[in-house]
Amino acid sequence: MPIASERDVLRSEFRWGLLTAAAVGLIFLAILTAALAWQINPPSNVELIDPKTLHLSGEFTEDNLGTQVQGDSVTIRMIASQFAFLPRCVVAPQDRPVTLRLVSPDVIHGILVTGTNVNTMVVPGYVSQVHTTFTRTGDLLMPCHEFCGMGHSQMWATIRVVEPDAFTPDAQGRVACAQR
Amino acid sequence: MLSDPLSKYITGGVAALVVAAIILGFVVVPIVQGSTAEIDPWTAICRSLGIQAGSPARRTPVAKTGARPVSDVIWDKATLERLNHPNREVGAQLAQEICAACHGQNGVSPDSKYPHLSGQSALAIYKQLHDFRSGVRQNELMSPVAQALTDEQMIALSNHYASLTQGTLDRRLIVEANPQVDRLIRTGDTARGIPGCQSCHGVGAGGPMETPTISGQRRQYISTQLHNFATGARRNDVFDRMRGVAARLTDDEIELLARFYAEQ
Amino acid sequence: MRSVERLTLAHLWAGFAAFAVACVLGVWQMWVRSPLTAPLSTPDHYYQSVTAHGVAMAYLLTTFFVMGFGYYVAETSLSRPLPGKGWAWTAYVLSLAGALTAAIPILLNKATVLYTFYPPLTGSALFYLGLVLVVVGSWIWCALMLIAMGQWRRDHPGEAVPLAMFGTTANAVMWLWTTVGVAAEVLFLILPAALGLTQTIDVGLSRTLFSWTLHAIVYFWLIPAYIAFYTMAPAEAGGRLYSDTMGRLTFVLFLIYSLPVGMHHLFMDPEHATGFKFLQMTLTVLVAVPTLLTVFTISASMEVAGRLRGGTGLFGWIRALPWERPMVLATGLAFFMLWFGGGGGLVNMSFGMNAMVHNTSWVTAHFHLIFGGTVVIMYFAIAYSIWPKLTGWQSPNVSLQRLQLWLWAIGMMVMTLPWHYLGLQGQWRRVATFDYTNPLIAPWGKWVVFSLIGGLILLLSAALFIYNLAIMHRQPARKATTSQSYALALHPPHHVPASLNGFRLWNAVVLVLMLLAYGYPIAQFFINPAPGAVVHRVD
């Protein structure tokens, strides 16, 4: 049985290597295309904030949380803390760009919103920021997806996506869920 | 080191790929993304480096600030350091002069309305005294008392009661719970989003710093506080932690839990 | 029994003992998460178990296996006594003492921080000190591997280091680089907090240092499996290694690409910017290359074996392979699982798709399949292959070994395929209790039970594995007759370039890549420190 010479071996490996490079290159190109054409990035926001003073003043005091409309931007601010989100329910409009901003006063938390591309860690010391557009109406489940202590399994919130007509901000630009 | 052709190819290849990735990741992608969001190229690049906040692909909303706090207490290094260095004689003396009348000798309260203090967490007592003084928590008896205290006195008192080991307030559970209570205290209720009580109030729970010890506390006091949290009459729990839980407990559950923890 | 055999057996039994305990815990954990009622199913027990399971599987099974197997390869592939056996035993005692030291706070529920340590959650200092000791023992192993290879090269100037040793030492070099991250995190950030010397901790820096270790460590686990692919499987199949050069290239590519990619574990974190995530994503794409090269080279080696055994036609050689040999069977099963596990990995490392799967069951499925499946099945095969040489006794019943391997592969697929699906449905991680009354979550229940069944199959397989090893310690096992030999290459290398016989160049490349990929991302925590988070003690 003829056995391939060393040259043949290396040539076949080289050809396979080209195939590998092409496959890997294709994957890379797909990622690059998504980044360029649809601005798809992982959430990154190097914005520092002191977790120890969040409740005192500033953007994330209790009264300032929830959904707020300013001009044409819709911002949802939430606290992720042991072991609940505040607010536990927020309203978001359908088919409009929404920015979620989350902070933690204590340990690492994380969120995903089922059925959407919203996914981010919430790291104490930083403001997590996710940009998205909700395309379907309904109550979406937003659990804490990172281990944060014994109460982790019970930590979840609701994002209520409503049709544009039903999204009616008050005089301060706020929209809240009907019940707590 | 680069003596053989293979090492030249690999090193060269890696270098080329890394250079390409750097150009793409720090220049091309941010600039292209920024252009669709009307972010200028320089800002987009700074954001992709992380030297400025925000995404290179989306505008950042302007944050409105303001609003009043629910508690003035912050657990920073300075506060924790001061709490670690109390004036012990002042604490004992003040406890006798001011607190014992209601909270009893050695912090063991004789009246079911007033909570035990013996063995309570120093951070928990300090926070409540502070909140009474600043007015975010209100009680017709405690508010004037706290308003007359200085910060140093509060620290002394908090540590005094924490150091009393009468065994009145102790996080270890000694009496077993019936299944319903056991489930509530250890697991909570996932459907309602209630964590188990022990996940903050238990030994080694790793929960919020100011979590008080409730096992061994007066039944009526626990019950009253839970009702006050549920209605919002008491709102000095930072970020709704207890209000959210209490509002989701039924009245029966509140009574069961108060009874259980009081028995410990 | 020469003492390297005792040394290797001591290490492997330590690793497999941790493995066995962890398997039981894993099944119980899946039971707790399912709609079925499990005993002791409170969060404190659940997370305690998750911590123990993770530490045992990720740190103990792996480190002890790599060390033990490494000593064995060093002596048998270089055909000379292992240098510094006294040091090797010292390292073993250190690592074992460390493992037991860490186990105590875990058992006392004073270290429920999971194997990924989530600061500012902080456990007992003993837990971290114990794990530090385990790593220190492994550093001694690294030194001994480097010394062994160095001594051999001095005595064989210009000759190619035997491939098995080259891979082992590449792994040692990589491990030294890898452990810098977690060692820095534990020594400078976590231990001071655990000892009460600091009250706040920089969480972003901790996570970043941990990510440095977190990806490269999986290659530390994986390289022994690849050593088996390249130097043991072809011989067991009755053939030859298709290309020795590609083997060396694979180990070199793992060394340079496994380290500057850890940030893909932080894609969803706010503290790093898109540019650095993009750079590390690109490098992560490249780390798929050595695996793809390996698939080709090993398949080609198997084809050589199959055709030598009379297989004809395009695929006839596959049937002609000696599948009754455990190493050959394991290689086939490993490659099968590699398609799924590796494919999942390509989703994880993608900029956009990671958001769909981060911290869902997809991730759990991925690493159980790729590590628990592809890599650990090769650990089993390696154990079966070298045990007779270690103990002097052969297995009386090799079909039990094959059965165990089949059960493992089947169990792993049954367990992880539903997890992949559930992850895409949005099922998130580290949950002790799901609300199965929620209409969104209710349909997940049956798949969770399905996974549990897979876990039970795995548990059976694990028990059978321990049994299969135990019976090779005494009669009625038959006396072992063969000594260790490694696969010959189709064209044994007379001369290999320096770049494929040593690591000086690649250390320089790693240094440059790490500076580019992690330089500013770490420096930023010192240039512009984030406010620290208060330590939350769990002990």
mmCIF file of C-alpha atoms in Angstrom, chain B residues 26-253:
data_model
loop_
_atom_site.group_PDB
_atom_site.id
_atom_site.type_symbol
_atom_site.label_atom_id
_atom_site.label_comp_id
_atom_site.label_asym_id
_atom_site.label_seq_id
_atom_site.Cartn_x
_atom_site.Cartn_y
_atom_site.Cartn_z
ATOM 1 C CA PHE B 26 -10.480 50.106 17.396
ATOM 2 C CA VAL B 27 -10.827 52.121 14.196
ATOM 3 C CA VAL B 28 -12.959 50.713 11.391
ATOM 4 C CA VAL B 29 -15.836 49.212 13.348
ATOM 5 C CA PRO B 30 -16.280 52.120 15.783
ATOM 6 C CA ILE B 31 -16.100 54.740 13.038
ATOM 7 C CA VAL B 32 -18.586 52.909 10.814
ATOM 8 C CA GLN B 33 -20.901 52.225 13.729
ATOM 9 C CA GLY B 34 -20.569 55.761 14.999
ATOM 10 C CA SER B 35 -21.448 57.221 11.639
ATOM 11 C CA THR B 36 -24.913 55.649 11.714
ATOM 12 C CA ALA B 37 -25.515 57.060 15.176
ATOM 13 C CA GLU B 38 -24.024 60.499 14.419
ATOM 14 C CA ILE B 39 -21.156 59.989 16.817
ATOM 15 C CA ASP B 40 -17.959 61.621 15.639
ATOM 16 C CA PRO B 41 -15.048 59.283 14.801
ATOM 17 C CA TRP B 42 -12.804 60.375 17.631
ATOM 18 C CA THR B 43 -15.503 59.792 20.257
ATOM 19 C CA ALA B 44 -16.309 56.452 18.717
ATOM 20 C CA ILE B 45 -12.669 55.379 18.931
ATOM 21 C CA CYS B 46 -12.391 56.594 22.526
ATOM 22 C CA ARG B 47 -15.453 54.565 23.413
ATOM 23 C CA SER B 48 -14.048 51.470 21.750
ATOM 24 C CA LEU B 49 -10.924 51.855 23.878
ATOM 25 C CA GLY B 50 -12.906 52.348 27.032
ATOM 26 C CA ILE B 51 -11.428 55.718 27.849
ATOM 27 C CA GLN B 52 -14.853 57.221 27.379
ATOM 28 C CA ALA B 53 -18.137 55.759 28.522
ATOM 29 C CA GLY B 54 -20.779 54.539 26.133
ATOM 30 C CA SER B 55 -21.146 52.385 23.068
ATOM 31 C CA PRO B 56 -19.525 53.467 19.799
ATOM 32 C CA ALA B 57 -22.760 52.521 18.066
ATOM 33 C CA ARG B 58 -25.427 54.323 20.049
ATOM 34 C CA ARG B 59 -25.914 57.672 21.669
ATOM 35 C CA THR B 60 -25.928 57.669 25.437
ATOM 36 C CA PRO B 61 -28.999 59.147 27.105
ATOM 37 C CA VAL B 62 -28.427 62.174 29.305
ATOM 38 C CA ALA B 63 -28.933 61.262 32.926
ATOM 39 C CA LYS B 64 -31.263 63.349 35.017
ATOM 40 C CA THR B 65 -30.189 63.412 38.619
ATOM 41 C CA GLY B 66 -31.860 64.387 41.832
ATOM 42 C CA ALA B 67 -34.397 63.081 44.333
ATOM 43 C CA ARG B 68 -34.122 62.457 48.028
ATOM 44 C CA PRO B 69 -32.426 59.446 49.548
ATOM 45 C CA VAL B 70 -34.142 56.807 51.676
ATOM 46 C CA SER B 71 -31.193 56.569 54.031
ATOM 47 C CA ASP B 72 -28.052 58.590 54.591
ATOM 48 C CA VAL B 73 -25.964 55.658 55.705
ATOM 49 C CA ILE B 74 -23.207 54.493 53.393
ATOM 50 C CA TRP B 75 -21.018 51.516 54.126
ATOM 51 C CA ASP B 76 -17.704 52.870 52.981
ATOM 52 C CA LYS B 77 -14.285 52.185 54.428
ATOM 53 C CA ALA B 78 -14.425 55.217 56.724
ATOM 54 C CA THR B 79 -17.758 54.274 58.275
ATOM 55 C CA LEU B 80 -16.742 50.667 58.726
ATOM 56 C CA GLU B 81 -13.456 51.738 60.302
ATOM 57 C CA ARG B 82 -15.230 54.019 62.766
ATOM 58 C CA LEU B 83 -17.677 51.268 63.648
ATOM 59 C CA ASN B 84 -14.704 49.078 64.447
ATOM 60 C CA HIS B 85 -13.341 51.550 66.956
ATOM 61 C CA PRO B 86 -16.113 52.417 69.404
ATOM 62 C CA ASN B 87 -15.851 54.130 72.767
ATOM 63 C CA ARG B 88 -16.922 51.275 74.975
ATOM 64 C CA GLU B 89 -17.492 53.084 78.278
ATOM 65 C CA VAL B 90 -19.629 55.702 76.605
ATOM 66 C CA GLY B 91 -21.675 52.950 75.061
ATOM 67 C CA ALA B 92 -22.383 51.130 78.291
ATOM 68 C CA GLN B 93 -23.188 54.338 80.101
ATOM 69 C CA LEU B 94 -25.546 55.691 77.454
ATOM 70 C CA ALA B 95 -27.284 52.346 77.169
ATOM 71 C CA GLN B 96 -28.053 52.454 80.852
ATOM 72 C CA GLU B 97 -29.081 56.099 80.909
ATOM 73 C CA ILE B 98 -31.100 56.351 77.721
ATOM 74 C CA CYS B 99 -32.031 52.990 76.275
ATOM 75 C CA ALA B 100 -32.591 50.646 79.191
ATOM 76 C CA ALA B 101 -35.865 52.304 80.142
ATOM 77 C CA CYS B 102 -37.587 50.792 77.119
ATOM 78 C CA HIS B 103 -35.179 48.241 75.783
ATOM 79 C CA GLY B 104 -34.461 46.703 79.189
ATOM 80 C CA GLN B 105 -31.369 45.828 81.115
ATOM 81 C CA ASN B 106 -28.691 44.457 78.820
ATOM 82 C CA GLY B 107 -30.910 45.017 75.830
ATOM 83 C CA VAL B 108 -33.502 42.414 76.766
ATOM 84 C CA SER B 109 -36.752 44.261 76.307
ATOM 85 C CA PRO B 110 -39.501 43.715 78.894
ATOM 86 C CA ASP B 111 -42.251 45.092 76.674
ATOM 87 C CA SER B 112 -43.516 43.250 73.633
ATOM 88 C CA LYS B 113 -43.659 46.483 71.621
ATOM 89 C CA TYR B 114 -39.988 47.310 72.022
ATOM 90 C CA PRO B 115 -37.398 45.211 70.227
ATOM 91 C CA HIS B 116 -34.578 43.317 71.914
ATOM 92 C CA LEU B 117 -31.191 44.838 71.220
ATOM 93 C CA SER B 118 -28.919 42.369 72.942
ATOM 94 C CA GLY B 119 -26.647 40.733 70.380
ATOM 95 C CA GLN B 120 -27.994 42.745 67.455
ATOM 96 C CA SER B 121 -25.695 43.567 64.559
ATOM 97 C CA ALA B 122 -23.848 46.819 65.205
ATOM 98 C CA LEU B 123 -24.314 47.921 61.615
ATOM 99 C CA ALA B 124 -28.062 47.315 61.857
ATOM 100 C CA ILE B 125 -28.438 49.382 65.051
ATOM 101 C CA TYR B 126 -26.237 52.162 63.703
ATOM 102 C CA LYS B 127 -28.249 52.451 60.532
ATOM 103 C CA GLN B 128 -31.584 52.597 62.325
ATOM 104 C CA LEU B 129 -30.345 55.226 64.789
ATOM 105 C CA HIS B 130 -28.999 57.253 61.904
ATOM 106 C CA ASP B 131 -32.251 56.932 59.986
ATOM 107 C CA PHE B 132 -34.283 57.966 63.015
ATOM 108 C CA ARG B 133 -32.107 61.008 63.381
ATOM 109 C CA SER B 134 -32.305 62.054 59.753
ATOM 110 C CA GLY B 135 -36.043 61.436 59.679
ATOM 111 C CA VAL B 136 -36.198 58.807 56.957
ATOM 112 C CA ARG B 137 -37.542 56.461 59.607
ATOM 113 C CA GLN B 138 -40.062 57.884 62.037
ATOM 114 C CA ASN B 139 -41.199 56.771 65.455
ATOM 115 C CA GLU B 140 -42.565 59.133 68.090
ATOM 116 C CA LEU B 141 -40.338 57.628 70.785
ATOM 117 C CA MET B 142 -37.140 56.933 68.846
ATOM 118 C CA SER B 143 -36.953 60.025 66.673
ATOM 119 C CA PRO B 144 -36.307 62.548 69.495
ATOM 120 C CA VAL B 145 -33.941 60.094 71.190
ATOM 121 C CA ALA B 146 -31.869 59.645 68.079
ATOM 122 C CA GLN B 147 -31.864 63.324 67.235
ATOM 123 C CA ALA B 148 -30.110 63.982 70.518
ATOM 124 C CA LEU B 149 -27.290 61.548 69.771
ATOM 125 C CA THR B 150 -23.996 62.341 68.098
ATOM 126 C CA ASP B 151 -22.467 60.030 65.552
ATOM 127 C CA GLU B 152 -19.834 58.880 68.017
ATOM 128 C CA GLN B 153 -22.517 58.044 70.549
ATOM 129 C CA MET B 154 -24.441 56.039 67.991
ATOM 130 C CA ILE B 155 -21.335 54.060 67.154
ATOM 131 C CA ALA B 156 -20.687 53.416 70.831
ATOM 132 C CA LEU B 157 -24.237 52.260 71.479
ATOM 133 C CA SER B 158 -24.342 50.025 68.416
ATOM 134 C CA ASN B 159 -21.183 48.238 69.434
ATOM 135 C CA HIS B 160 -22.272 48.006 73.058
ATOM 136 C CA TYR B 161 -25.410 46.063 72.222
ATOM 137 C CA ALA B 162 -23.642 43.970 69.593
ATOM 138 C CA SER B 163 -21.119 42.869 72.175
ATOM 139 C CA LEU B 164 -23.745 41.651 74.635
ATOM 140 C CA THR B 165 -23.946 37.918 74.327
ATOM 141 C CA GLN B 166 -27.075 37.137 76.264
ATOM 142 C CA GLY B 167 -28.062 34.891 73.404
ATOM 143 C CA THR B 168 -31.254 36.854 72.863
ATOM 144 C CA LEU B 169 -30.626 37.759 69.263
ATOM 145 C CA ASP B 170 -28.604 35.090 67.549
ATOM 146 C CA ARG B 171 -28.665 34.139 63.888
ATOM 147 C CA ARG B 172 -28.483 30.434 64.568
ATOM 148 C CA LEU B 173 -31.864 28.742 64.386
ATOM 149 C CA ILE B 174 -32.572 26.383 67.262
ATOM 150 C CA VAL B 175 -36.236 25.494 66.831
ATOM 151 C CA GLU B 176 -37.358 23.632 63.752
ATOM 152 C CA ALA B 177 -39.991 25.051 61.478
ATOM 153 C CA ASN B 178 -43.106 23.401 60.110
ATOM 154 C CA PRO B 179 -42.810 22.660 56.370
ATOM 155 C CA GLN B 180 -44.563 25.818 55.222
ATOM 156 C CA VAL B 181 -42.418 28.114 57.329
ATOM 157 C CA ASP B 182 -39.303 26.116 56.572
ATOM 158 C CA ARG B 183 -39.853 26.600 52.892
ATOM 159 C CA LEU B 184 -40.479 30.313 53.293
ATOM 160 C CA ILE B 185 -37.396 30.935 55.371
ATOM 161 C CA ARG B 186 -34.965 28.823 53.380
ATOM 162 C CA THR B 187 -36.192 28.988 49.795
ATOM 163 C CA GLY B 188 -38.773 31.758 49.756
ATOM 164 C CA ASP B 189 -41.220 31.707 46.901
ATOM 165 C CA THR B 190 -39.882 31.910 43.401
ATOM 166 C CA ALA B 191 -43.282 32.624 41.870
ATOM 167 C CA ARG B 192 -43.677 35.748 43.978
ATOM 168 C CA GLY B 193 -40.028 36.701 43.768
ATOM 169 C CA ILE B 194 -39.534 36.403 47.524
ATOM 170 C CA PRO B 195 -36.090 35.155 48.575
ATOM 171 C CA GLY B 196 -35.889 32.957 51.640
ATOM 172 C CA CYS B 197 -35.527 34.999 54.815
ATOM 173 C CA GLN B 198 -32.349 33.129 55.687
ATOM 174 C CA SER B 199 -30.713 34.251 52.443
ATOM 175 C CA CYS B 200 -30.113 37.600 54.144
ATOM 176 C CA HIS B 201 -30.904 36.979 57.820
ATOM 177 C CA GLY B 202 -29.085 33.679 58.173
ATOM 178 C CA VAL B 203 -25.579 32.933 59.442
ATOM 179 C CA GLY B 204 -22.993 33.607 56.754
ATOM 180 C CA ALA B 205 -25.662 34.688 54.308
ATOM 181 C CA GLY B 206 -23.543 37.322 52.628
ATOM 182 C CA GLY B 207 -26.502 39.641 52.161
ATOM 183 C CA PRO B 208 -26.827 43.392 52.718
ATOM 184 C CA MET B 209 -24.566 44.835 55.401
ATOM 185 C CA GLU B 210 -27.322 46.332 57.503
ATOM 186 C CA THR B 211 -29.411 43.158 57.748
ATOM 187 C CA PRO B 212 -30.581 42.855 61.347
ATOM 188 C CA THR B 213 -30.652 39.613 63.290
ATOM 189 C CA ILE B 214 -34.282 38.663 63.657
ATOM 190 C CA SER B 215 -34.120 35.249 65.303
ATOM 191 C CA GLY B 216 -35.018 35.761 68.930
ATOM 192 C CA GLN B 217 -36.683 39.125 68.307
ATOM 193 C CA ARG B 218 -40.001 40.163 69.806
ATOM 194 C CA ARG B 219 -42.887 38.619 67.851
ATOM 195 C CA GLN B 220 -45.009 41.764 67.910
ATOM 196 C CA TYR B 221 -42.106 43.906 66.765
ATOM 197 C CA ILE B 222 -41.333 41.686 63.790
ATOM 198 C CA SER B 223 -44.983 41.591 62.822
ATOM 199 C CA THR B 224 -45.398 45.372 63.094
ATOM 200 C CA GLN B 225 -42.312 46.073 61.036
ATOM 201 C CA LEU B 226 -43.334 43.679 58.287
ATOM 202 C CA HIS B 227 -46.753 45.327 58.100
ATOM 203 C CA ASN B 228 -45.115 48.758 58.029
ATOM 204 C CA PHE B 229 -42.866 47.696 55.191
ATOM 205 C CA ALA B 230 -45.803 46.201 53.325
ATOM 206 C CA THR B 231 -47.793 49.425 53.432
ATOM 207 C CA GLY B 232 -44.781 51.637 52.865
ATOM 208 C CA ALA B 233 -45.181 53.303 56.249
ATOM 209 C CA ARG B 234 -41.594 52.304 56.873
ATOM 210 C CA ARG B 235 -39.374 52.943 53.890
ATOM 211 C CA ASN B 236 -35.809 53.168 55.068
ATOM 212 C CA ASP B 237 -34.891 49.814 53.562
ATOM 213 C CA VAL B 238 -32.538 50.750 50.784
ATOM 214 C CA PHE B 239 -33.858 49.861 47.326
ATOM 215 C CA ASP B 240 -37.139 48.394 48.441
ATOM 216 C CA ARG B 241 -35.588 45.195 49.754
ATOM 217 C CA MET B 242 -37.983 44.628 52.647
ATOM 218 C CA ARG B 243 -40.923 46.544 51.221
ATOM 219 C CA GLY B 244 -40.919 44.322 48.171
ATOM 220 C CA VAL B 245 -40.807 41.153 50.274
ATOM 221 C CA ALA B 246 -43.362 42.229 52.897
ATOM 222 C CA ALA B 247 -45.875 43.413 50.312
ATOM 223 C CA ARG B 248 -45.887 39.934 48.817
ATOM 224 C CA LEU B 249 -46.389 38.025 52.053
ATOM 225 C CA THR B 250 -49.888 37.239 53.194
ATOM 226 C CA ASP B 251 -50.987 38.317 56.671
ATOM 227 C CA ASP B 252 -50.967 34.689 57.787
ATOM 228 C CA GLU B 253 -47.430 34.232 56.590
#
